[in-house]
């Protein structure tokens, strides 16, 4: 039986709730999602944990919304790291446009 697909979820804090729902849906569908708020262990160094998870992932989802803070430095680092991982393995990068929010 093949191993489940490991999915890294890249997002900004303001989208945490909707990405958390995506995380749950992916898990129910048999994927192994990874997101900072759910899988980074206490005492782990944030950047090390993220880099390790990205390199172990089969798919990298860039979750974007109308909140343009996804352009901030940490997200750009995650995208660059995923591009490195993609060049070394058979990984995919998938942009995900999150739904419009009220008042935006």
PDB file of C-alpha atoms in Angstrom:
ATOM      1  CA  UNK A   1       0.000   0.000   0.000  1.00  0.00           C
ATOM      2  CA  UNK A   2       1.447   3.429  -0.925  1.00  0.00           C
ATOM      3  CA  UNK A   3       2.325   5.942   1.779  1.00  0.00           C
ATOM      4  CA  UNK A   4      -0.141   8.818   2.245  1.00  0.00           C
ATOM      5  CA  UNK A   5       0.732  12.098   0.555  1.00  0.00           C
ATOM      6  CA  UNK A   6       2.380  14.595   2.925  1.00  0.00           C
ATOM      7  CA  UNK A   7       1.104  18.152   2.416  1.00  0.00           C
ATOM      8  CA  UNK A   8       2.735  21.321   3.773  1.00  0.00           C
ATOM      9  CA  UNK A   9       0.313  24.218   4.318  1.00  0.00           C
ATOM     10  CA  UNK A  10       1.821  27.697   3.928  1.00  0.00           C
ATOM     11  CA  UNK A  11      -0.397  30.508   5.228  1.00  0.00           C
ATOM     12  CA  UNK A  12      -0.476  33.756   7.155  1.00  0.00           C
ATOM     13  CA  UNK A  13      -1.846  34.080  10.679  1.00  0.00           C
ATOM     14  CA  UNK A  14      -5.000  35.921   9.570  1.00  0.00           C
ATOM     15  CA  UNK A  15      -5.970  32.838   7.494  1.00  0.00           C
ATOM     16  CA  UNK A  16      -5.287  30.330  10.269  1.00  0.00           C
ATOM     17  CA  UNK A  17      -8.937  29.386  10.869  1.00  0.00           C
ATOM     18  CA  UNK A  18      -9.778  28.604   7.248  1.00  0.00           C
ATOM     19  CA  UNK A  19      -6.467  26.761   6.738  1.00  0.00           C
ATOM     20  CA  UNK A  20      -7.174  24.771   9.898  1.00  0.00           C
ATOM     21  CA  UNK A  21     -10.415  23.615   8.262  1.00  0.00           C
ATOM     22  CA  UNK A  22      -8.462  22.687   5.109  1.00  0.00           C
ATOM     23  CA  UNK A  23      -6.030  20.762   7.354  1.00  0.00           C
ATOM     24  CA  UNK A  24      -8.919  18.779   8.877  1.00  0.00           C
ATOM     25  CA  UNK A  25     -10.462  18.082   5.472  1.00  0.00           C
ATOM     26  CA  UNK A  26      -7.137  16.855   4.070  1.00  0.00           C
ATOM     27  CA  UNK A  27      -6.625  14.609   7.092  1.00  0.00           C
ATOM     28  CA  UNK A  28     -10.132  13.114   6.706  1.00  0.00           C
ATOM     29  CA  UNK A  29      -9.356  12.453   3.024  1.00  0.00           C
ATOM     30  CA  UNK A  30      -6.285  10.384   3.951  1.00  0.00           C
ATOM     31  CA  UNK A  31      -3.531  12.968   3.417  1.00  0.00           C
ATOM     32  CA  UNK A  32      -0.920  13.858   6.047  1.00  0.00           C
ATOM     33  CA  UNK A  33      -1.086  17.673   6.289  1.00  0.00           C
ATOM     34  CA  UNK A  34       1.435  19.793   8.212  1.00  0.00           C
ATOM     35  CA  UNK A  35       0.747  23.258   9.597  1.00  0.00           C
ATOM     36  CA  UNK A  36       2.672  25.290  12.136  1.00  0.00           C
ATOM     37  CA  UNK A  37      -0.233  25.725  14.575  1.00  0.00           C
ATOM     38  CA  UNK A  38      -0.934  21.995  14.714  1.00  0.00           C
ATOM     39  CA  UNK A  39       2.355  20.207  14.138  1.00  0.00           C
ATOM     40  CA  UNK A  40       5.232  22.332  15.408  1.00  0.00           C
ATOM     41  CA  UNK A  41       6.221  20.795  18.726  1.00  0.00           C
ATOM     42  CA  UNK A  42       6.970  22.831  21.862  1.00  0.00           C
ATOM     43  CA  UNK A  43      10.672  23.624  21.934  1.00  0.00           C
ATOM     44  CA  UNK A  44      11.088  23.232  18.161  1.00  0.00           C
ATOM     45  CA  UNK A  45      12.816  26.106  16.401  1.00  0.00           C
ATOM     46  CA  UNK A  46      10.195  27.593  14.069  1.00  0.00           C
ATOM     47  CA  UNK A  47      12.371  27.928  10.958  1.00  0.00           C
ATOM     48  CA  UNK A  48      13.966  24.487  11.433  1.00  0.00           C
ATOM     49  CA  UNK A  49      10.590  22.807  11.904  1.00  0.00           C
ATOM     50  CA  UNK A  50       9.188  24.484   8.809  1.00  0.00           C
ATOM     51  CA  UNK A  51      12.217  23.635   6.663  1.00  0.00           C
ATOM     52  CA  UNK A  52      12.152  19.987   7.776  1.00  0.00           C
ATOM     53  CA  UNK A  53       8.421  19.675   7.109  1.00  0.00           C
ATOM     54  CA  UNK A  54       8.766  21.241   3.658  1.00  0.00           C
ATOM     55  CA  UNK A  55      11.585  18.870   2.676  1.00  0.00           C
ATOM     56  CA  UNK A  56       9.535  15.858   3.817  1.00  0.00           C
ATOM     57  CA  UNK A  57       6.399  16.969   1.966  1.00  0.00           C
ATOM     58  CA  UNK A  58       5.115  15.655  -1.342  1.00  0.00           C
ATOM     59  CA  UNK A  59       2.964  18.730  -1.940  1.00  0.00           C
ATOM     60  CA  UNK A  60       3.274  22.365  -0.905  1.00  0.00           C
ATOM     61  CA  UNK A  61       0.057  24.397  -0.728  1.00  0.00           C
ATOM     62  CA  UNK A  62       0.486  28.178  -0.783  1.00  0.00           C
ATOM     63  CA  UNK A  63      -2.753  29.389   0.797  1.00  0.00           C
ATOM     64  CA  UNK A  64      -3.496  32.970  -0.231  1.00  0.00           C
ATOM     65  CA  UNK A  65      -6.377  35.306   0.464  1.00  0.00           C
ATOM     66  CA  UNK A  66      -7.128  38.952   0.038  1.00  0.00           C
ATOM     67  CA  UNK A  67      -4.765  39.560   2.982  1.00  0.00           C
ATOM     68  CA  UNK A  68      -1.605  40.591   1.169  1.00  0.00           C
ATOM     69  CA  UNK A  69       0.607  39.771   4.150  1.00  0.00           C
ATOM     70  CA  UNK A  70       1.312  36.447   2.404  1.00  0.00           C
ATOM     71  CA  UNK A  71       4.029  38.445   0.662  1.00  0.00           C
ATOM     72  CA  UNK A  72       5.927  38.837   3.919  1.00  0.00           C
ATOM     73  CA  UNK A  73       9.432  37.459   4.327  1.00  0.00           C
ATOM     74  CA  UNK A  74       8.532  34.195   6.124  1.00  0.00           C
ATOM     75  CA  UNK A  75       6.131  33.123   3.367  1.00  0.00           C
ATOM     76  CA  UNK A  76       8.702  33.989   0.698  1.00  0.00           C
ATOM     77  CA  UNK A  77      11.220  31.819   2.601  1.00  0.00           C
ATOM     78  CA  UNK A  78       8.738  28.917   2.627  1.00  0.00           C
ATOM     79  CA  UNK A  79       8.198  29.266  -1.127  1.00  0.00           C
ATOM     80  CA  UNK A  80      11.959  29.342  -1.814  1.00  0.00           C
ATOM     81  CA  UNK A  81      12.493  26.297   0.399  1.00  0.00           C
ATOM     82  CA  UNK A  82       9.701  24.453  -1.399  1.00  0.00           C
ATOM     83  CA  UNK A  83      11.310  25.251  -4.753  1.00  0.00           C
ATOM     84  CA  UNK A  84      14.564  23.714  -3.478  1.00  0.00           C
ATOM     85  CA  UNK A  85      12.689  20.616  -2.332  1.00  0.00           C
ATOM     86  CA  UNK A  86      10.857  20.411  -5.649  1.00  0.00           C
ATOM     87  CA  UNK A  87      14.138  20.340  -7.525  1.00  0.00           C
ATOM     88  CA  UNK A  88      15.333  17.369  -5.420  1.00  0.00           C
ATOM     89  CA  UNK A  89      12.202  15.221  -5.361  1.00  0.00           C
ATOM     90  CA  UNK A  90       8.971  14.651  -7.134  1.00  0.00           C
ATOM     91  CA  UNK A  91       7.041  17.331  -5.189  1.00  0.00           C
ATOM     92  CA  UNK A  92       4.370  19.732  -6.394  1.00  0.00           C
ATOM     93  CA  UNK A  93       3.568  23.331  -5.503  1.00  0.00           C
ATOM     94  CA  UNK A  94      -0.117  24.214  -5.550  1.00  0.00           C
ATOM     95  CA  UNK A  95      -1.405  27.772  -5.104  1.00  0.00           C
ATOM     96  CA  UNK A  96      -4.718  27.843  -3.223  1.00  0.00           C
ATOM     97  CA  UNK A  97      -6.854  30.973  -3.360  1.00  0.00           C
ATOM     98  CA  UNK A  98      -8.920  31.092  -0.190  1.00  0.00           C
ATOM     99  CA  UNK A  99     -12.464  32.450  -0.301  1.00  0.00           C
ATOM    100  CA  UNK A 100     -13.261  36.143  -0.185  1.00  0.00           C
ATOM    101  CA  UNK A 101     -13.833  37.564   3.286  1.00  0.00           C
ATOM    102  CA  UNK A 102     -16.609  39.880   4.387  1.00  0.00           C
ATOM    103  CA  UNK A 103     -15.618  43.540   4.375  1.00  0.00           C
ATOM    104  CA  UNK A 104     -12.570  43.130   2.134  1.00  0.00           C
TER     105      UNK A 104
END
